[in-house]
Amino acid sequence: SALLLILATFGVAPATAADDSLRASVLRVDTTQFPWRDVYVSVSDPRGLPITGLGRDAFTVSEDGASQPIERFSVINDSQVPIAFGLIMDVSGSMNDEGKLEAAKGAARQLVAALGPADSAAVISFGDKAAVVQGYTSNHDDLNAAIDSLQAGGNTALYDAVLQSTLISQALPQMLKVQFIVTDGQDTKSSAHLNDVLHTLQSGPSVVYAVGLGHDVDRSVLDQITHSASGDALYTDDPSTLASAFQSVLNQLRLAYLLRYRSPVPSSASSASSASSDGVPHSVSADVHYQGEAAQAASTFTAASNAVAIDVTGLTPGETVSGDRQVRASLRSGTAQRIDMLVDGTTAASSDGQPTSIVTELEGLSPGDHDLAIRVADSVGAETVQHVPFMVPSAATPEPIATPEATPESQTRFPLTDAPWSWLVWLPGLLILLLLALLALVIARTRKRGTVSPQVAAAATDDTTLELAAPLIPAGGDVDTPRVRVEVDGQQQDVPLGADPVSIGRDADNTLVLHDPHVSRHHARITLDDGDYWIEDLKSQNGTLLNGQVAIDRRRLELGDQFAIGSATLTYLGQAPAVSPSDSNGVSPAAEPRVPSAAA
């Protein structure tokens, strides 16, 4: 498809450091999960392009000068990598054809929405002349207003626009400066020449990407412009694929490496929170080696306090509770391994695997004084307990209702024989009741004979019903495809594994969607790494449990491994058995099955 063509053609090739020295920087240090430290590192070439494909062996990490073993290594997409984007938009008259300008404006708006807090962007248009519609800014409203104002008409001053965008970006603080050209033709109006553009790009800091729309594009010119600035060019006849191209480039430019190590700071303090926040600045450094070159990224940090604090909603201390009541305990600060809620010493609800909140129902309690206790085990196992006393009142005794005495003297009796007209008053009412009864009987028989369409209620926030949505292996499909078997409420279905990651969570953008309140929005991910499949927990609320008991961070999948995610059980299988259509147990795929090729 055109979309797959864009993603394949518009990939950022691994940059080399042959032009100059290797660059590395520490983006941030996460100290909130003592004793673990998470160091986020970016590695790039002299132009700021991220270097891909590095493994754990390429890095070493030290705290306060002492080398520490890397306990966890992963490649991530980090929005804190600062980027300056120059959107160079063709507004010549031909961009009005086939909705090309509207598609380009829509793709640009999506790129603006994806910008991080440290990013900036500018909008440069070119028709009869090049114009800076909006200078570099982080204000999304100003950028969108500039994009919306673009109108097509005139010639094509491409070279002038590229020069102008490159020159105004040189003073920006962002290390990575990217120019993104969208055009459907060739230069017809610039005062500058192609050699001027190539010379400026070769000596400047910018990286240039381009999308050529249609058959009138001068491909040799766009290839020279992009290759002189370590970028790439894409050619397509379908304007609707522009948004995917923009997002693909942005994702690859965000690449960073996560290094986790155990802090050497001793846990000798009276609590985990004071041990993790000693108030002393610490240094951290990450050394990286790539193709015979080396670079070091260094930073300092003071560990954040990890003190556990809980907020309770739905109940206040000393409150009188009449009827059933839902109570929620939420983690305000710190990191918890487990949270329990106990009513009068009996466990009413529990959650583990770094939970952030827990809910219980107060119902069926006898009158009198009661106690709700919230017990929290922090990241090193230290427990704190918070008590919320409350009272359930006795059932109120209903007051007697006074009944007035009848006064015989005031009553006047009318024998039926003395008022024959009274039957005429009641007769219409009796006839109406009879007709209503007949109508109800007819409706009941009609419903009994008819076919009732099943109604599926939408899952509420606390609904425990589950719905599975993922690319599935069809009956009689490729039995050699590696897969994960997903079991939900007795229903089973196989999900194929390939080169693409399989994301698992409650949000609709996941590959495998589990509509379960105990599943986090982005809960876990299965990836292919050096020929092996790995499952990684994405810091979910309730954890990814091996064999339903041991919470994991990241683990290589082995045949027969079972993982509990909410109410779903995932089993890793080596190959799929032949099945009949009746084996699907009613679990419907959300998309056609996609099995990546072995070369991926």
Coordinates of C-alpha atoms in Angstrom, one line a residue:
S1 CA 0.0 0.0 0.0
A2 CA 1.0 3.7 -0.3
L3 CA 1.3 4.0 3.5
L4 CA 3.7 1.1 3.8
L5 CA 5.7 2.5 0.8
I6 CA 6.1 5.8 2.7
L7 CA 7.1 4.2 5.9
A8 CA 9.7 2.0 4.1
T9 CA 11.0 4.6 1.8
F10 CA 11.1 7.5 4.2
G11 CA 13.1 5.8 6.9
V12 CA 16.0 7.6 8.6
A13 CA 19.1 5.5 7.9
P14 CA 21.4 4.9 10.8
A15 CA 23.7 7.9 10.9
T16 CA 27.4 7.5 11.2
A17 CA 29.9 9.6 13.1
A18 CA 32.5 9.5 10.4
D19 CA 32.1 13.3 9.6
D20 CA 33.2 14.4 13.1
S21 CA 33.0 13.4 16.7
L22 CA 30.2 11.3 18.2
R23 CA 27.7 13.2 20.4
A24 CA 25.9 12.0 23.5
S25 CA 23.7 13.8 26.1
V26 CA 21.8 12.9 29.2
L27 CA 18.2 14.0 28.7
R28 CA 17.1 13.4 32.2
V29 CA 17.5 11.2 35.3
D30 CA 14.5 9.6 36.9
T31 CA 15.2 9.0 40.7
T32 CA 11.6 8.3 41.9
Q33 CA 11.9 4.5 42.1
F34 CA 14.8 4.2 44.6
P35 CA 17.0 2.3 44.6
W36 CA 16.7 2.3 40.8
R37 CA 18.0 5.2 38.6
D38 CA 16.7 5.6 35.0
V39 CA 19.1 7.6 32.8
Y40 CA 17.7 8.7 29.4
V41 CA 20.5 9.2 26.9
S42 CA 20.5 10.5 23.3
V43 CA 23.3 9.6 20.8
S44 CA 23.7 11.5 17.6
D45 CA 26.0 12.4 14.7
P46 CA 27.4 16.0 14.3
R47 CA 24.2 17.1 12.6
G48 CA 22.1 15.9 15.5
L49 CA 20.6 12.9 13.7
P50 CA 20.0 10.0 16.2
I51 CA 22.3 7.0 15.8
T52 CA 20.1 3.8 15.8
G53 CA 20.9 0.2 16.4
L54 CA 23.1 0.6 19.6
G55 CA 22.9 -2.2 22.1
R56 CA 23.6 -2.6 25.8
D57 CA 27.3 -3.4 25.2
A58 CA 27.8 0.1 23.6
F59 CA 27.1 1.8 27.0
T60 CA 28.7 2.1 30.4
V61 CA 27.1 4.1 33.3
S62 CA 28.7 5.5 36.5
E63 CA 27.3 7.3 39.5
D64 CA 29.7 9.6 41.5
G65 CA 32.6 8.1 39.5
A66 CA 31.8 4.4 40.4
S67 CA 30.8 2.2 37.5
Q68 CA 27.4 0.5 37.9
P69 CA 26.0 -2.5 36.0
I70 CA 23.2 -1.7 33.6
E71 CA 20.2 -3.7 34.9
R72 CA 17.8 -2.7 32.1
F73 CA 18.3 -1.4 28.6
S74 CA 15.7 -0.3 26.1
V75 CA 15.3 1.9 23.0
I76 CA 12.5 4.4 23.5
N77 CA 10.7 7.3 21.8
D78 CA 11.4 10.4 24.0
S79 CA 9.4 13.6 23.4
Q80 CA 12.1 15.5 25.4
V81 CA 14.6 15.3 22.6
P82 CA 14.5 19.0 21.5
I83 CA 13.9 19.6 17.7
A84 CA 13.5 22.8 15.6
F85 CA 11.2 22.1 12.6
G86 CA 11.2 24.4 9.5
L87 CA 8.0 23.6 7.5
I88 CA 8.7 24.7 3.9
M89 CA 5.4 24.6 2.1
D90 CA 4.8 24.9 -1.6
V91 CA 1.9 27.3 -2.3
S92 CA 2.3 27.5 -6.1
G93 CA -0.9 27.4 -8.2
S94 CA -0.6 23.7 -9.0
M95 CA -0.9 22.8 -5.2
N96 CA -4.7 23.5 -5.6
D97 CA -5.0 20.4 -7.7
E98 CA -6.2 17.1 -6.2
G99 CA -6.4 18.5 -2.7
K100 CA -2.6 18.6 -2.3
L101 CA -2.4 21.8 -0.3
E102 CA -5.2 20.8 2.1
A103 CA -3.5 17.4 2.7
A104 CA -0.1 19.2 3.3
K105 CA -1.8 21.6 5.7
G106 CA -3.4 18.7 7.6
A107 CA -0.1 16.9 7.9
A108 CA 1.6 20.0 9.2
R109 CA -1.1 20.5 11.8
Q110 CA -0.6 16.9 13.1
L111 CA 3.1 17.6 13.3
V112 CA 2.5 20.7 15.4
A113 CA 0.2 18.7 17.7
A114 CA 3.0 16.2 18.3
L115 CA 5.7 18.8 19.2
G116 CA 7.2 18.5 22.7
P117 CA 7.7 21.2 25.2
A118 CA 11.3 21.9 24.1
D119 CA 10.5 21.9 20.4
S120 CA 9.8 24.9 18.1
A121 CA 8.7 25.2 14.5
A122 CA 8.4 27.8 11.7
V123 CA 6.2 28.0 8.6
I124 CA 7.9 29.2 5.4
S125 CA 5.8 29.4 2.2
F126 CA 7.0 29.7 -1.4
G127 CA 5.1 30.7 -4.5
D128 CA 6.2 33.7 -6.5
K129 CA 8.5 34.5 -3.6
A130 CA 9.6 32.9 -0.3
A131 CA 7.9 34.3 2.9
V132 CA 8.3 33.5 6.6
V133 CA 4.6 33.2 7.5
Q134 CA 5.5 32.3 11.1
G135 CA 8.9 32.5 12.7
Y136 CA 10.2 29.8 15.1
T137 CA 7.9 29.5 18.1
S138 CA 6.5 26.8 20.5
N139 CA 3.0 28.3 20.4
H140 CA 0.8 25.8 18.8
D141 CA -2.1 28.3 18.2
D142 CA 0.3 30.7 16.3
L143 CA 1.6 27.8 14.2
N144 CA -1.8 26.5 13.3
A145 CA -3.0 29.9 12.4
A146 CA -0.1 30.3 10.0
I147 CA -0.8 26.9 8.4
D148 CA -4.5 27.7 8.0
S149 CA -3.6 31.0 6.2
L150 CA -1.8 29.3 3.4
Q151 CA -3.3 29.8 -0.1
A152 CA -2.1 28.5 -3.4
G153 CA -1.2 30.7 -6.4
G154 CA 1.8 31.7 -8.5
N155 CA 5.2 30.2 -9.4
T156 CA 7.7 28.1 -7.4
A157 CA 10.6 29.9 -5.6
L158 CA 11.9 26.7 -3.9
Y159 CA 15.6 27.6 -3.6
D160 CA 14.9 31.0 -1.9
A161 CA 12.6 29.3 0.6
V162 CA 15.2 26.6 1.6
L163 CA 17.9 29.3 2.0
Q164 CA 15.7 31.5 4.1
S165 CA 14.5 28.7 6.4
T166 CA 18.1 27.4 6.9
L167 CA 19.5 30.9 7.8
I168 CA 16.8 31.8 10.4
S169 CA 17.3 28.4 12.1
Q170 CA 21.0 28.8 12.7
A171 CA 20.6 30.9 15.9
L172 CA 18.2 28.4 17.5
P173 CA 19.2 26.6 20.8
Q174 CA 18.0 23.2 19.7
M175 CA 20.8 20.9 18.6
L176 CA 18.7 19.1 16.0
K177 CA 17.4 21.4 13.2
V178 CA 15.2 19.8 10.6
Q179 CA 13.9 21.4 7.4
F180 CA 10.8 19.6 5.9
I181 CA 10.0 20.5 2.2
V182 CA 6.6 19.7 0.6
T183 CA 6.4 20.5 -3.2
D184 CA 4.7 19.3 -6.3
G185 CA 7.0 21.0 -8.9
Q186 CA 10.4 22.5 -9.7
D187 CA 11.9 25.9 -9.1
T188 CA 10.7 28.5 -11.6
K189 CA 11.1 31.8 -9.7
S190 CA 14.1 31.9 -7.2
S191 CA 16.8 34.5 -7.4
A192 CA 19.2 32.0 -5.7
H193 CA 20.7 29.0 -7.6
L194 CA 20.9 25.4 -6.7
N195 CA 24.6 25.6 -5.9
D196 CA 23.9 28.3 -3.4
V197 CA 21.5 26.0 -1.6
L198 CA 23.8 23.0 -1.6
H199 CA 26.8 25.0 -0.3
T200 CA 24.7 26.5 2.5
L201 CA 23.3 23.1 3.5
Q202 CA 26.7 21.4 3.4
S203 CA 28.3 23.9 5.7
G204 CA 25.2 24.4 8.0
P205 CA 23.7 22.5 10.9
S206 CA 20.3 21.5 9.3
V207 CA 19.0 18.2 8.2
V208 CA 16.6 18.3 5.2
Y209 CA 13.8 16.0 4.3
A210 CA 11.4 16.4 1.3
V211 CA 8.2 15.0 -0.1
G212 CA 7.7 15.3 -3.8
L213 CA 4.0 15.1 -4.9
G214 CA 3.1 14.0 -8.4
H215 CA 5.0 13.6 -11.7
D216 CA 6.2 17.2 -12.2
V217 CA 8.7 17.1 -9.4
D218 CA 12.4 17.4 -10.3
R219 CA 13.7 14.4 -8.4
S220 CA 17.3 15.0 -9.1
V221 CA 17.1 18.4 -7.5
L222 CA 15.3 17.2 -4.3
D223 CA 17.8 14.3 -4.1
Q224 CA 20.7 16.7 -4.2
I225 CA 19.2 19.0 -1.6
T226 CA 18.3 16.3 0.9
H227 CA 21.5 14.2 0.5
S228 CA 23.7 17.2 1.0
A229 CA 22.1 17.7 4.4
S230 CA 22.0 14.0 5.6
G231 CA 18.3 13.7 4.9
D232 CA 16.1 11.8 2.5
A233 CA 13.5 12.4 -0.2
L234 CA 10.1 10.7 -0.8
Y235 CA 8.0 10.7 -3.9
T236 CA 4.3 9.8 -3.9
D237 CA 1.2 10.4 -6.0
D238 CA -1.1 10.2 -2.9
P239 CA -1.3 13.4 -0.8
S240 CA -3.2 11.5 1.9
T241 CA 0.0 9.8 2.9
L242 CA 1.8 13.0 3.9
A243 CA 0.7 12.8 7.6
S244 CA 2.2 9.3 7.9
A245 CA 5.5 10.5 6.4
F246 CA 5.7 13.4 8.8
Q247 CA 5.0 11.2 11.9
S248 CA 7.4 8.5 10.8
V249 CA 10.3 11.0 10.6
L250 CA 9.4 12.6 13.9
N251 CA 9.3 9.2 15.7
Q252 CA 12.7 8.3 14.4
L253 CA 14.2 11.7 15.4
R254 CA 12.9 11.1 18.9
L255 CA 15.0 8.0 19.4
A256 CA 16.7 7.7 22.8
Y257 CA 18.2 5.0 25.1
L258 CA 17.1 4.1 28.6
L259 CA 19.8 2.8 31.0
R260 CA 18.6 1.6 34.4
Y261 CA 21.0 0.8 37.3
R262 CA 20.9 0.3 41.0
S263 CA 22.1 3.3 43.1
P264 CA 25.0 2.7 45.4
V265 CA 23.5 5.0 48.0
P266 CA 23.0 2.9 51.1
S267 CA 19.5 2.2 52.4
S268 CA 20.5 2.9 56.0
A269 CA 18.0 5.6 56.7
S270 CA 14.9 5.0 58.8
S271 CA 12.6 5.0 55.8
A272 CA 12.8 4.4 52.1
S273 CA 12.0 8.0 51.3
S274 CA 14.9 9.5 53.3
A275 CA 17.2 6.9 51.8
S276 CA 16.3 7.9 48.3
S277 CA 16.5 11.6 48.9
D278 CA 19.7 12.3 50.9
G279 CA 19.8 16.0 49.8
V280 CA 23.2 15.5 48.3
P281 CA 23.9 16.3 44.6
H282 CA 25.2 13.2 42.7
S283 CA 26.9 12.9 39.3
V284 CA 26.0 10.4 36.6
S285 CA 27.8 9.8 33.4
A286 CA 27.1 7.5 30.4
D287 CA 29.9 6.5 28.0
V288 CA 29.0 5.3 24.5
H289 CA 31.2 3.6 21.9
Y290 CA 30.3 3.4 18.2
Q291 CA 32.4 2.5 15.2
G292 CA 35.7 3.3 16.9
E293 CA 34.6 6.6 18.4
A294 CA 33.6 7.4 22.0
A295 CA 31.5 10.1 23.7
Q296 CA 30.5 10.8 27.2
A297 CA 27.2 12.3 28.5
A298 CA 27.3 13.7 32.0
S299 CA 24.8 15.3 34.4
T300 CA 24.1 16.0 38.1
F301 CA 21.0 15.3 40.1
T302 CA 19.6 15.4 43.6
A303 CA 17.4 12.4 44.3
A304 CA 13.7 13.2 44.5
S305 CA 11.8 12.3 47.7
N306 CA 10.0 9.0 47.4
A307 CA 7.8 9.4 50.4
V308 CA 4.5 7.6 50.0
A309 CA 1.4 9.7 50.5
I310 CA -2.2 8.7 49.9
D311 CA -5.4 10.7 49.2
V312 CA -8.7 9.2 50.1
T313 CA -11.9 10.3 48.3
G314 CA -15.5 9.2 49.1
L315 CA -15.0 9.1 52.9
T316 CA -13.9 11.6 55.5
P317 CA -12.7 10.7 59.1
G318 CA -15.7 10.5 61.5
E319 CA -18.3 10.6 58.8
T320 CA -21.7 8.9 59.2
V321 CA -22.3 6.5 56.3
S322 CA -25.8 5.7 55.3
G323 CA -26.2 3.1 52.5
D324 CA -23.5 1.8 50.2
R325 CA -20.5 3.9 49.5
Q326 CA -17.5 3.7 47.1
V327 CA -14.2 4.8 48.4
R328 CA -11.0 5.4 46.4
A329 CA -7.4 5.6 47.7
S330 CA -5.0 7.3 45.2
L331 CA -1.2 7.6 45.4
R332 CA -0.3 11.3 45.7
S333 CA 3.5 10.8 45.8
G334 CA 6.1 8.1 46.0
T335 CA 6.1 4.6 44.5
A336 CA 4.1 1.7 45.9
Q337 CA 4.6 -2.0 45.4
R338 CA 1.2 -2.8 46.9
I339 CA -1.9 -1.1 48.3
D340 CA -4.4 -2.9 50.5
M341 CA -7.8 -1.6 51.9
L342 CA -9.0 -3.2 55.1
V343 CA -12.4 -2.7 56.7
D344 CA -12.3 -3.6 60.4
G345 CA -9.1 -5.5 59.9
T346 CA -10.4 -7.6 57.0
T347 CA -9.0 -7.1 53.5
A348 CA -11.6 -5.6 51.2
A349 CA -9.4 -4.8 48.1
S350 CA -5.7 -5.3 47.1
S351 CA -3.6 -4.1 44.2
D352 CA 0.1 -4.8 43.5
G353 CA 2.6 -4.2 40.7
Q354 CA 3.2 -0.4 41.3
P355 CA -0.5 0.5 41.6
T356 CA -1.5 4.2 41.7
S357 CA -5.1 3.8 43.1
I358 CA -7.5 1.3 44.5
V359 CA -11.3 1.2 45.0
T360 CA -13.5 -0.6 47.5
E361 CA -17.3 -0.6 48.3
L362 CA -18.6 -0.1 51.8
E363 CA -21.8 -2.1 51.9
G364 CA -23.8 -4.4 54.2
L365 CA -22.1 -3.1 57.4
S366 CA -23.8 -3.4 60.7
P367 CA -24.7 -0.3 62.7
G368 CA -21.9 1.1 64.9
D369 CA -18.3 2.3 64.6
H370 CA -16.0 1.0 61.9
D371 CA -12.4 1.6 60.6
L372 CA -11.1 1.7 57.0
A373 CA -7.3 1.2 56.9
I374 CA -5.2 1.9 53.8
R375 CA -1.9 -0.1 54.0
V376 CA 0.9 0.8 51.5
A377 CA 4.1 -1.0 50.9
D378 CA 6.7 1.3 49.2
S379 CA 9.4 0.5 46.7
V380 CA 11.6 -1.2 49.3
G381 CA 8.9 -2.9 51.2
A382 CA 8.4 -0.4 54.1
E383 CA 4.7 -0.2 55.1
T384 CA 2.6 2.8 56.2
V385 CA -1.0 2.6 57.3
Q386 CA -3.6 5.4 57.1
H387 CA -6.8 5.0 59.2
V388 CA -10.2 6.6 58.4
P389 CA -12.8 5.9 61.1
F390 CA -16.5 6.1 60.3
M391 CA -19.9 5.2 61.7
V392 CA -22.9 3.4 60.3
P393 CA -26.2 4.5 62.0
S394 CA -29.0 2.3 63.2
A395 CA -32.1 2.0 61.1
A396 CA -34.6 4.8 62.0
T397 CA -37.9 3.7 63.6
P398 CA -40.8 5.0 61.5
E399 CA -43.1 7.4 63.2
P400 CA -46.8 6.3 63.6
I401 CA -49.2 7.8 61.1
A402 CA -52.3 9.2 62.8
T403 CA -55.6 7.9 61.3
P404 CA -58.6 10.2 61.7
E405 CA -61.7 8.6 63.2
A406 CA -64.8 8.3 61.0
T407 CA -67.9 10.3 62.1
P408 CA -70.9 8.1 61.4
E409 CA -73.3 11.1 61.7
S410 CA -71.7 12.8 58.7
Q411 CA -71.9 9.9 56.3
T412 CA -74.7 9.6 53.8
R413 CA -75.3 6.2 52.2
F414 CA -76.8 5.9 48.7
P415 CA -78.1 2.4 47.9
L416 CA -77.2 1.2 44.4
T417 CA -80.9 0.8 43.6
D418 CA -81.3 4.5 44.3
A419 CA -78.6 5.6 41.8
P420 CA -78.8 3.5 38.6
W421 CA -76.8 6.2 36.7
S422 CA -73.6 5.3 38.7
W423 CA -73.0 2.2 36.4
L424 CA -72.9 4.5 33.4
V425 CA -70.0 6.4 35.0
W426 CA -68.0 3.2 35.6
L427 CA -68.8 1.4 32.4
P428 CA -66.4 3.4 30.1
G429 CA -63.5 2.9 32.5
L430 CA -64.0 -0.8 32.6
L431 CA -64.1 -1.0 28.8
I432 CA -60.8 1.0 28.6
L433 CA -59.1 -1.4 31.1
L434 CA -60.3 -4.4 29.1
L435 CA -58.9 -3.0 25.8
L436 CA -55.6 -2.3 27.4
A437 CA -55.4 -5.8 28.8
L438 CA -56.0 -7.2 25.3
L439 CA -53.4 -4.9 23.7
A440 CA -50.8 -6.0 26.3
L441 CA -51.6 -9.7 25.6
V442 CA -51.1 -9.2 21.8
I443 CA -47.8 -7.4 22.3
A444 CA -46.5 -10.1 24.7
R445 CA -47.3 -12.8 22.1
T446 CA -45.7 -10.9 19.3
R447 CA -42.4 -10.4 21.3
K448 CA -42.4 -14.1 22.2
R449 CA -42.6 -15.1 18.5
G450 CA -40.1 -12.5 17.3
T451 CA -36.3 -12.7 17.2
V452 CA -34.7 -10.4 19.7
S453 CA -31.4 -8.9 18.6
P454 CA -28.8 -9.1 21.2
Q455 CA -27.8 -5.7 22.8
V456 CA -24.2 -5.2 23.9
A457 CA -23.9 -2.6 26.6
A458 CA -20.9 -0.2 26.5
A459 CA -18.4 -1.1 29.2
A460 CA -18.5 1.4 32.1
T461 CA -15.4 2.6 33.9
D462 CA -15.6 -0.2 36.5
D463 CA -17.1 -2.8 34.1
T464 CA -15.2 -6.1 34.3
T465 CA -16.3 -7.3 30.9
L466 CA -13.5 -7.6 28.4
E467 CA -13.3 -7.2 24.6
L468 CA -10.3 -8.4 22.6
A469 CA -9.2 -6.4 19.6
A470 CA -6.0 -7.4 17.7
P471 CA -4.6 -8.8 14.4
L472 CA -5.4 -12.6 14.7
I473 CA -4.2 -15.8 13.0
P474 CA -7.1 -17.0 10.9
A475 CA -8.3 -20.6 10.9
G476 CA -6.0 -22.7 8.8
G477 CA -3.4 -19.8 8.7
D478 CA 0.3 -20.1 8.8
V479 CA 1.0 -22.6 11.5
D480 CA 4.7 -21.6 11.7
T481 CA 4.0 -18.1 12.8
P482 CA 5.2 -17.4 16.4
R483 CA 2.3 -16.2 18.5
V484 CA 0.8 -15.4 21.8
R485 CA -2.5 -17.1 22.9
V486 CA -4.8 -14.7 24.7
E487 CA -7.5 -16.1 27.0
V488 CA -10.3 -13.9 28.2
D489 CA -13.2 -15.3 30.2
G490 CA -12.6 -18.8 28.7
Q491 CA -12.3 -17.4 25.2
Q492 CA -9.0 -18.0 23.3
Q493 CA -7.4 -16.4 20.3
D494 CA -3.9 -16.4 18.9
V495 CA -2.1 -13.1 18.1
P496 CA 0.7 -13.4 15.5
L497 CA 4.2 -12.1 16.4
G498 CA 6.5 -10.5 13.8
A499 CA 9.1 -7.8 13.5
D500 CA 6.6 -5.1 14.6
P501 CA 6.0 -4.5 18.3
V502 CA 2.7 -5.7 19.8
S503 CA 1.4 -3.1 22.2
I504 CA -1.1 -4.2 24.9
G505 CA -3.4 -1.9 26.9
R506 CA -6.8 -0.3 27.4
D507 CA -6.4 2.5 24.8
A508 CA -7.7 1.9 21.3
D509 CA -4.3 2.7 19.7
N510 CA -2.8 -0.5 21.0
T511 CA -2.3 -3.6 18.9
L512 CA -4.0 -5.7 21.5
V513 CA -6.9 -3.8 23.3
L514 CA -8.1 -5.2 26.6
H515 CA -11.2 -3.3 27.9
D516 CA -10.5 -4.0 31.6
P517 CA -10.3 -1.4 34.3
H518 CA -7.4 -3.3 35.8
V519 CA -5.4 -2.9 32.6
S520 CA -3.4 0.4 32.1
R521 CA -3.9 2.5 29.0
H522 CA -0.5 1.4 27.8
H523 CA 0.3 -1.7 29.8
A524 CA 2.9 -3.8 28.1
R525 CA 4.7 -4.4 24.9
I526 CA 6.2 -7.5 23.0
T527 CA 9.2 -6.8 20.8
L528 CA 11.7 -8.7 18.7
D529 CA 15.3 -8.3 19.8
D530 CA 18.2 -10.2 18.3
G531 CA 16.0 -13.1 17.2
D532 CA 14.1 -13.4 20.6
Y533 CA 10.8 -12.1 21.6
W534 CA 10.7 -10.0 24.8
I535 CA 7.8 -8.8 26.9
E536 CA 8.2 -5.4 28.7
D537 CA 5.9 -3.9 31.3
L538 CA 5.3 -0.2 30.6
K539 CA 5.2 0.9 34.2
S540 CA 1.5 -0.3 34.4
Q541 CA -0.7 0.3 37.4
N542 CA -1.3 -3.4 38.3
G543 CA 1.8 -4.9 36.7
T544 CA 2.5 -7.7 34.2
L545 CA 2.6 -10.9 36.3
L546 CA 4.7 -14.0 35.3
N547 CA 2.6 -17.1 36.1
G548 CA 0.1 -14.8 37.8
Q549 CA 2.6 -14.1 40.7
V550 CA 5.9 -12.4 39.9
A551 CA 5.8 -8.9 38.5
I552 CA 8.3 -8.4 35.6
D553 CA 10.0 -5.3 34.1
R554 CA 11.3 -7.0 30.9
R555 CA 11.7 -10.7 30.2
R556 CA 12.7 -12.9 27.2
L557 CA 9.7 -15.1 26.2
E558 CA 10.2 -18.8 26.6
L559 CA 7.9 -21.5 25.4
G560 CA 4.9 -21.9 27.7
D561 CA 5.4 -18.6 29.6
Q562 CA 2.1 -17.3 31.0
F563 CA 1.5 -13.7 31.9
A564 CA -1.5 -12.2 33.7
I565 CA -2.6 -8.7 32.5
G566 CA -5.7 -7.7 34.3
S567 CA -8.2 -10.6 33.8
A568 CA -6.5 -11.8 30.6
T569 CA -3.9 -14.6 30.4
L570 CA -1.2 -14.5 27.7
T571 CA 0.7 -17.7 26.8
Y572 CA 3.7 -17.7 24.5
L573 CA 3.6 -20.5 22.0
G574 CA 6.1 -21.5 19.3
Q575 CA 3.8 -22.3 16.5
A576 CA 0.0 -22.2 15.9
P577 CA -2.0 -25.4 15.8
A578 CA -4.5 -26.0 13.0
V579 CA -7.9 -24.9 14.2
S580 CA -11.4 -24.9 12.8
P581 CA -13.6 -21.7 12.6
S582 CA -15.6 -22.9 15.6
D583 CA -12.4 -22.6 17.9
S584 CA -12.5 -18.8 17.8
N585 CA -15.1 -18.7 20.6
G586 CA -16.6 -15.5 19.4
V587 CA -13.5 -13.3 19.7
S588 CA -13.5 -11.0 16.7
P589 CA -10.4 -9.4 15.2
A590 CA -10.2 -5.6 14.8
A591 CA -8.2 -5.8 11.6
E592 CA -7.0 -8.2 8.9
P593 CA -4.2 -10.4 10.1
R594 CA -0.8 -9.1 9.3
V595 CA 2.2 -11.6 9.3
P596 CA 5.6 -9.8 8.8
S597 CA 8.1 -11.4 6.4
A598 CA 11.0 -13.4 7.8
A599 CA 13.4 -10.7 6.5
A600 CA 11.9 -8.1 8.8

